[in-house]
PDB file of C-alpha atoms in Angstrom:
ATOM      1  CA  UNK G   1       0.000   0.000   0.000  1.00 71.00           C
ATOM      2  CA  UNK G   2       1.243   3.470  -0.913  1.00 82.00           C
ATOM      3  CA  UNK G   3       2.682   5.696   1.802  1.00 94.00           C
ATOM      4  CA  UNK G   4       0.520   8.549   3.036  1.00 97.00           C
ATOM      5  CA  UNK G   5       1.828  11.911   1.875  1.00 97.00           C
ATOM      6  CA  UNK G   6      -1.040  14.189   2.950  1.00 98.00           C
ATOM      7  CA  UNK G   7      -3.598  14.421   5.740  1.00 98.00           C
ATOM      8  CA  UNK G   8      -7.045  16.005   5.393  1.00 98.00           C
ATOM      9  CA  UNK G   9      -8.522  16.914   8.778  1.00 98.00           C
ATOM     10  CA  UNK G  10     -12.071  17.598   9.806  1.00 98.00           C
ATOM     11  CA  UNK G  11     -12.012  20.348  12.451  1.00 98.00           C
ATOM     12  CA  UNK G  12     -15.050  20.194  14.748  1.00 98.00           C
ATOM     13  CA  UNK G  13     -14.661  17.368  17.287  1.00 98.00           C
ATOM     14  CA  UNK G  14     -11.362  16.315  15.730  1.00 98.00           C
ATOM     15  CA  UNK G  15      -9.145  19.356  16.363  1.00 98.00           C
ATOM     16  CA  UNK G  16     -11.518  21.411  18.532  1.00 98.00           C
ATOM     17  CA  UNK G  17     -14.373  20.379  20.792  1.00 98.00           C
ATOM     18  CA  UNK G  18     -17.739  21.703  19.567  1.00 98.00           C
ATOM     19  CA  UNK G  19     -21.169  21.158  21.084  1.00 98.00           C
ATOM     20  CA  UNK G  20     -23.952  23.762  21.477  1.00 98.00           C
ATOM     21  CA  UNK G  21     -24.818  22.130  24.800  1.00 98.00           C
ATOM     22  CA  UNK G  22     -21.757  23.834  26.301  1.00 98.00           C
ATOM     23  CA  UNK G  23     -23.493  27.171  25.726  1.00 98.00           C
ATOM     24  CA  UNK G  24     -27.083  26.260  26.466  1.00 98.00           C
ATOM     25  CA  UNK G  25     -26.254  24.529  29.738  1.00 98.00           C
ATOM     26  CA  UNK G  26     -25.237  28.003  30.904  1.00 97.00           C
ATOM     27  CA  UNK G  27     -28.456  29.553  29.643  1.00 98.00           C
ATOM     28  CA  UNK G  28     -31.050  27.019  30.786  1.00 98.00           C
ATOM     29  CA  UNK G  29     -30.767  26.431  34.527  1.00 97.00           C
ATOM     30  CA  UNK G  30     -32.884  24.677  37.128  1.00 97.00           C
ATOM     31  CA  UNK G  31     -34.082  26.597  40.227  1.00 96.00           C
ATOM     32  CA  UNK G  32     -31.065  25.296  42.156  1.00 96.00           C
ATOM     33  CA  UNK G  33     -28.676  26.631  39.512  1.00 96.00           C
ATOM     34  CA  UNK G  34     -27.767  23.350  37.776  1.00 97.00           C
ATOM     35  CA  UNK G  35     -27.920  22.948  33.984  1.00 98.00           C
ATOM     36  CA  UNK G  36     -31.466  22.093  32.923  1.00 98.00           C
ATOM     37  CA  UNK G  37     -30.636  19.212  30.596  1.00 98.00           C
ATOM     38  CA  UNK G  38     -34.277  18.615  29.636  1.00 98.00           C
ATOM     39  CA  UNK G  39     -34.772  22.204  28.459  1.00 98.00           C
ATOM     40  CA  UNK G  40     -31.394  22.182  26.672  1.00 98.00           C
ATOM     41  CA  UNK G  41     -32.333  19.080  24.699  1.00 98.00           C
ATOM     42  CA  UNK G  42     -35.801  20.431  23.965  1.00 98.00           C
ATOM     43  CA  UNK G  43     -34.421  23.754  22.699  1.00 98.00           C
ATOM     44  CA  UNK G  44     -31.795  22.151  20.457  1.00 98.00           C
ATOM     45  CA  UNK G  45     -34.299  19.612  19.156  1.00 98.00           C
ATOM     46  CA  UNK G  46     -37.118  22.111  18.559  1.00 98.00           C
ATOM     47  CA  UNK G  47     -35.777  25.652  18.052  1.00 98.00           C
ATOM     48  CA  UNK G  48     -32.046  25.835  17.169  1.00 98.00           C
ATOM     49  CA  UNK G  49     -32.030  22.468  15.442  1.00 98.00           C
ATOM     50  CA  UNK G  50     -29.266  20.761  13.474  1.00 98.00           C
ATOM     51  CA  UNK G  51     -31.087  21.181  10.105  1.00 98.00           C
ATOM     52  CA  UNK G  52     -31.454  24.900  10.854  1.00 98.00           C
ATOM     53  CA  UNK G  53     -27.745  25.284  11.706  1.00 98.00           C
ATOM     54  CA  UNK G  54     -26.707  23.320   8.598  1.00 98.00           C
ATOM     55  CA  UNK G  55     -28.014  26.206   6.515  1.00 98.00           C
ATOM     56  CA  UNK G  56     -25.269  28.343   8.076  1.00 98.00           C
ATOM     57  CA  UNK G  57     -22.722  25.649   7.164  1.00 98.00           C
ATOM     58  CA  UNK G  58     -24.061  26.003   3.600  1.00 98.00           C
ATOM     59  CA  UNK G  59     -23.354  29.723   3.521  1.00 98.00           C
ATOM     60  CA  UNK G  60     -26.334  31.500   5.111  1.00 98.00           C
ATOM     61  CA  UNK G  61     -25.268  34.387   7.335  1.00 98.00           C
ATOM     62  CA  UNK G  62     -25.746  34.371  11.115  1.00 98.00           C
ATOM     63  CA  UNK G  63     -27.914  37.478  10.759  1.00 98.00           C
ATOM     64  CA  UNK G  64     -30.288  35.827   8.291  1.00 98.00           C
ATOM     65  CA  UNK G  65     -30.373  32.659  10.334  1.00 98.00           C
ATOM     66  CA  UNK G  66     -31.161  34.530  13.542  1.00 98.00           C
ATOM     67  CA  UNK G  67     -33.808  36.918  12.213  1.00 98.00           C
ATOM     68  CA  UNK G  68     -35.683  34.153  10.411  1.00 97.00           C
ATOM     69  CA  UNK G  69     -35.822  31.988  13.538  1.00 98.00           C
ATOM     70  CA  UNK G  70     -36.832  34.839  15.847  1.00 98.00           C
ATOM     71  CA  UNK G  71     -39.764  35.593  13.540  1.00 98.00           C
ATOM     72  CA  UNK G  72     -40.932  32.004  14.067  1.00 97.00           C
ATOM     73  CA  UNK G  73     -40.165  31.843  17.807  1.00 98.00           C
ATOM     74  CA  UNK G  74     -40.254  35.403  19.210  1.00 98.00           C
ATOM     75  CA  UNK G  75     -40.526  34.183  22.817  1.00 98.00           C
ATOM     76  CA  UNK G  76     -36.975  32.794  22.499  1.00 98.00           C
ATOM     77  CA  UNK G  77     -35.305  35.875  20.992  1.00 98.00           C
ATOM     78  CA  UNK G  78     -32.483  36.061  23.563  1.00 98.00           C
ATOM     79  CA  UNK G  79     -31.683  32.351  23.380  1.00 98.00           C
ATOM     80  CA  UNK G  80     -31.726  32.345  19.568  1.00 98.00           C
ATOM     81  CA  UNK G  81     -29.468  35.413  19.437  1.00 98.00           C
ATOM     82  CA  UNK G  82     -27.041  33.619  21.746  1.00 98.00           C
ATOM     83  CA  UNK G  83     -26.502  30.775  19.276  1.00 98.00           C
ATOM     84  CA  UNK G  84     -24.284  32.808  16.951  1.00 98.00           C
ATOM     85  CA  UNK G  85     -23.684  35.727  19.300  1.00 98.00           C
ATOM     86  CA  UNK G  86     -21.966  33.429  21.816  1.00 98.00           C
ATOM     87  CA  UNK G  87     -20.788  30.774  19.379  1.00 98.00           C
ATOM     88  CA  UNK G  88     -17.351  30.522  20.965  1.00 98.00           C
ATOM     89  CA  UNK G  89     -18.960  29.332  24.214  1.00 98.00           C
ATOM     90  CA  UNK G  90     -19.781  26.138  22.300  1.00 98.00           C
ATOM     91  CA  UNK G  91     -16.051  25.504  21.823  1.00 98.00           C
ATOM     92  CA  UNK G  92     -14.357  24.824  25.167  1.00 98.00           C
ATOM     93  CA  UNK G  93     -10.956  24.197  23.628  1.00 98.00           C
ATOM     94  CA  UNK G  94      -8.758  22.019  21.414  1.00 98.00           C
ATOM     95  CA  UNK G  95      -8.106  18.297  21.365  1.00 98.00           C
ATOM     96  CA  UNK G  96      -4.505  18.899  22.337  1.00 98.00           C
ATOM     97  CA  UNK G  97      -2.975  15.571  21.310  1.00 98.00           C
ATOM     98  CA  UNK G  98      -4.493  15.686  17.818  1.00 98.00           C
ATOM     99  CA  UNK G  99      -3.380  19.289  17.340  1.00 98.00           C
ATOM    100  CA  UNK G 100       0.144  18.270  18.379  1.00 98.00           C
ATOM    101  CA  UNK G 101       0.072  15.335  15.954  1.00 98.00           C
ATOM    102  CA  UNK G 102      -1.062  17.606  13.121  1.00 98.00           C
ATOM    103  CA  UNK G 103       1.762  20.014  13.845  1.00 97.00           C
ATOM    104  CA  UNK G 104       4.273  17.158  14.012  1.00 97.00           C
ATOM    105  CA  UNK G 105       3.116  15.836  10.635  1.00 97.00           C
ATOM    106  CA  UNK G 106       3.487  19.213   8.984  1.00 96.00           C
ATOM    107  CA  UNK G 107       6.940  19.726  10.504  1.00 95.00           C
ATOM    108  CA  UNK G 108       8.045  16.366   9.091  1.00 96.00           C
ATOM    109  CA  UNK G 109       6.969  17.249   5.556  1.00 96.00           C
ATOM    110  CA  UNK G 110       3.491  15.729   5.418  1.00 97.00           C
ATOM    111  CA  UNK G 111       1.087  18.093   3.676  1.00 98.00           C
ATOM    112  CA  UNK G 112      -1.770  18.979   6.033  1.00 98.00           C
ATOM    113  CA  UNK G 113      -5.162  20.317   4.954  1.00 98.00           C
ATOM    114  CA  UNK G 114      -8.550  21.010   6.513  1.00 98.00           C
ATOM    115  CA  UNK G 115     -12.038  20.172   5.268  1.00 98.00           C
ATOM    116  CA  UNK G 116     -14.777  21.445   7.553  1.00 98.00           C
ATOM    117  CA  UNK G 117     -18.519  21.924   7.658  1.00 98.00           C
ATOM    118  CA  UNK G 118     -18.436  25.399   9.182  1.00 98.00           C
ATOM    119  CA  UNK G 119     -20.080  28.722   8.439  1.00 98.00           C
ATOM    120  CA  UNK G 120     -17.769  31.260   6.844  1.00 98.00           C
ATOM    121  CA  UNK G 121     -18.248  33.879   9.567  1.00 98.00           C
ATOM    122  CA  UNK G 122     -18.036  31.525  12.529  1.00 98.00           C
ATOM    123  CA  UNK G 123     -14.974  29.832  11.053  1.00 98.00           C
ATOM    124  CA  UNK G 124     -13.177  33.159  10.686  1.00 98.00           C
ATOM    125  CA  UNK G 125     -13.712  34.014  14.360  1.00 98.00           C
ATOM    126  CA  UNK G 126     -12.751  30.504  15.452  1.00 98.00           C
ATOM    127  CA  UNK G 127      -9.599  30.587  13.334  1.00 98.00           C
ATOM    128  CA  UNK G 128      -8.616  33.895  14.915  1.00 98.00           C
ATOM    129  CA  UNK G 129      -9.045  32.357  18.354  1.00 98.00           C
ATOM    130  CA  UNK G 130      -6.987  29.221  17.687  1.00 98.00           C
ATOM    131  CA  UNK G 131      -3.656  29.873  15.997  1.00 96.00           C
ATOM    132  CA  UNK G 132      -3.210  26.218  15.011  1.00 97.00           C
ATOM    133  CA  UNK G 133      -6.208  26.568  12.660  1.00 98.00           C
ATOM    134  CA  UNK G 134      -4.029  28.961  10.654  1.00 96.00           C
ATOM    135  CA  UNK G 135      -1.347  26.262  10.297  1.00 97.00           C
ATOM    136  CA  UNK G 136      -2.629  24.313   7.293  1.00 98.00           C
ATOM    137  CA  UNK G 137      -1.393  24.067   3.752  1.00 98.00           C
ATOM    138  CA  UNK G 138      -4.972  24.872   2.775  1.00 98.00           C
ATOM    139  CA  UNK G 139      -8.532  24.686   4.133  1.00 98.00           C
ATOM    140  CA  UNK G 140     -11.883  24.147   2.439  1.00 98.00           C
ATOM    141  CA  UNK G 141     -14.783  25.625   4.443  1.00 98.00           C
ATOM    142  CA  UNK G 142     -18.305  24.558   3.522  1.00 98.00           C
ATOM    143  CA  UNK G 143     -19.830  27.963   4.181  1.00 98.00           C
ATOM    144  CA  UNK G 144     -17.454  29.564   1.698  1.00 98.00           C
ATOM    145  CA  UNK G 145     -18.047  26.906  -0.966  1.00 98.00           C
ATOM    146  CA  UNK G 146     -21.813  26.489  -0.331  1.00 98.00           C
ATOM    147  CA  UNK G 147     -21.611  22.719  -0.217  1.00 98.00           C
ATOM    148  CA  UNK G 148     -21.059  20.383   2.692  1.00 98.00           C
ATOM    149  CA  UNK G 149     -19.778  16.946   3.534  1.00 98.00           C
ATOM    150  CA  UNK G 150     -20.751  14.244   2.691  1.00 98.00           C
ATOM    151  CA  UNK G 151     -21.438  15.747  -0.768  1.00 98.00           C
ATOM    152  CA  UNK G 152     -18.768  14.152  -3.008  1.00 98.00           C
ATOM    153  CA  UNK G 153     -18.279  17.485  -4.768  1.00 98.00           C
ATOM    154  CA  UNK G 154     -16.575  19.043  -1.742  1.00 98.00           C
ATOM    155  CA  UNK G 155     -14.085  16.168  -1.610  1.00 98.00           C
ATOM    156  CA  UNK G 156     -13.497  16.511  -5.348  1.00 98.00           C
ATOM    157  CA  UNK G 157     -12.857  20.225  -4.795  1.00 98.00           C
ATOM    158  CA  UNK G 158     -10.156  19.339  -2.254  1.00 98.00           C
ATOM    159  CA  UNK G 159      -8.600  16.853  -4.669  1.00 98.00           C
ATOM    160  CA  UNK G 160      -8.429  19.469  -7.413  1.00 98.00           C
ATOM    161  CA  UNK G 161      -7.473  22.489  -5.310  1.00 98.00           C
ATOM    162  CA  UNK G 162      -4.765  20.746  -3.297  1.00 98.00           C
ATOM    163  CA  UNK G 163      -3.566  18.284  -5.966  1.00 98.00           C
ATOM    164  CA  UNK G 164      -4.357  15.346  -3.680  1.00 98.00           C
ATOM    165  CA  UNK G 165      -3.936  11.698  -4.554  1.00 98.00           C
ATOM    166  CA  UNK G 166      -6.731  10.080  -2.486  1.00 98.00           C
ATOM    167  CA  UNK G 167      -4.797   6.814  -2.191  1.00 97.00           C
ATOM    168  CA  UNK G 168      -1.965   8.756  -0.550  1.00 98.00           C
ATOM    169  CA  UNK G 169      -4.197  11.010   1.572  1.00 98.00           C
ATOM    170  CA  UNK G 170      -5.574  10.181   5.020  1.00 98.00           C
ATOM    171  CA  UNK G 171      -8.968  11.756   5.765  1.00 98.00           C
ATOM    172  CA  UNK G 172      -9.912  12.070   9.446  1.00 98.00           C
ATOM    173  CA  UNK G 173     -13.521  12.813  10.466  1.00 98.00           C
ATOM    174  CA  UNK G 174     -15.901  11.992  13.318  1.00 98.00           C
ATOM    175  CA  UNK G 175     -18.916  11.474  11.003  1.00 98.00           C
ATOM    176  CA  UNK G 176     -19.611   8.021   9.546  1.00 98.00           C
ATOM    177  CA  UNK G 177     -21.412   9.411   6.438  1.00 98.00           C
ATOM    178  CA  UNK G 178     -18.428  11.661   5.721  1.00 98.00           C
ATOM    179  CA  UNK G 179     -16.044   8.725   6.048  1.00 98.00           C
ATOM    180  CA  UNK G 180     -18.216   6.650   3.711  1.00 98.00           C
ATOM    181  CA  UNK G 181     -18.169   9.417   1.100  1.00 98.00           C
ATOM    182  CA  UNK G 182     -14.382   9.705   1.313  1.00 98.00           C
ATOM    183  CA  UNK G 183     -13.976   5.924   1.092  1.00 98.00           C
ATOM    184  CA  UNK G 184     -16.008   5.909  -2.126  1.00 98.00           C
ATOM    185  CA  UNK G 185     -13.546   8.368  -3.658  1.00 98.00           C
ATOM    186  CA  UNK G 186     -10.540   6.253  -2.726  1.00 98.00           C
ATOM    187  CA  UNK G 187      -9.251   8.158   0.298  1.00 98.00           C
ATOM    188  CA  UNK G 188      -7.529   6.420   3.152  1.00 98.00           C
ATOM    189  CA  UNK G 189      -9.756   7.160   6.133  1.00 98.00           C
ATOM    190  CA  UNK G 190      -9.908   7.151   9.908  1.00 98.00           C
ATOM    191  CA  UNK G 191     -13.280   7.445  11.642  1.00 98.00           C
ATOM    192  CA  UNK G 192     -12.440   9.548  14.686  1.00 98.00           C
ATOM    193  CA  UNK G 193     -13.926   8.288  17.953  1.00 97.00           C
ATOM    194  CA  UNK G 194     -11.289   9.176  20.528  1.00 97.00           C
ATOM    195  CA  UNK G 195      -7.837  10.717  20.647  1.00 98.00           C
ATOM    196  CA  UNK G 196      -5.879   7.569  21.496  1.00 98.00           C
ATOM    197  CA  UNK G 197      -7.237   5.401  18.671  1.00 98.00           C
ATOM    198  CA  UNK G 198      -6.631   8.268  16.266  1.00 98.00           C
ATOM    199  CA  UNK G 199      -3.035   8.584  17.435  1.00 98.00           C
ATOM    200  CA  UNK G 200      -2.627   4.809  17.016  1.00 98.00           C
ATOM    201  CA  UNK G 201      -3.814   5.153  13.417  1.00 97.00           C
ATOM    202  CA  UNK G 202      -1.254   7.894  12.821  1.00 98.00           C
ATOM    203  CA  UNK G 203       1.501   5.739  14.319  1.00 97.00           C
ATOM    204  CA  UNK G 204       0.490   2.726  12.225  1.00 96.00           C
ATOM    205  CA  UNK G 205       0.864   4.851   9.109  1.00 96.00           C
ATOM    206  CA  UNK G 206       4.214   6.259  10.327  1.00 95.00           C
ATOM    207  CA  UNK G 207       2.787   9.780  10.348  1.00 97.00           C
ATOM    208  CA  UNK G 208       3.958  10.570  13.878  1.00 96.00           C
TER     209      UNK G 208
END
């Protein structure tokens, strides 16, 4: 099997932790001050839902997203405004060992790229916050391209833009549908579940 010469990283929940529950556990509290998990799950399953947020990943602005949802749910104006207004509260920090591995790969001559489902505006502010997100040979952001994983076209864009050979490129992502799409295009893949198994995969491929 050919040696891996490039790595293509997902970002959310591979290089940085991301979960809107981190924010909404601060907003929805029980009378004794604890996070109100039932209200958090209801809000994220009913108001600020995944399908709604995906439209931002496809290029819709936070302003358009917010105003449209407030018109439908005016009683939750403040909570809806918090979703993009306090977006960084959803990101408690990096997955340090994976960030270190990425940096080690790049220092050793492995080409390192990013492919992320992320809104253009929220990615810019997140990239400013975390310097290691500026340390890629190139990044494809869904909100800038107006297409998202697992659409094969966004992988094909990476292949063309970065001159990737899928058989020599390792794609790392925490989503099974995204891994399946990459597999179909001939990428080497690792389905991210935890830091240690990911590091083992890197070691097995002599990437770190």
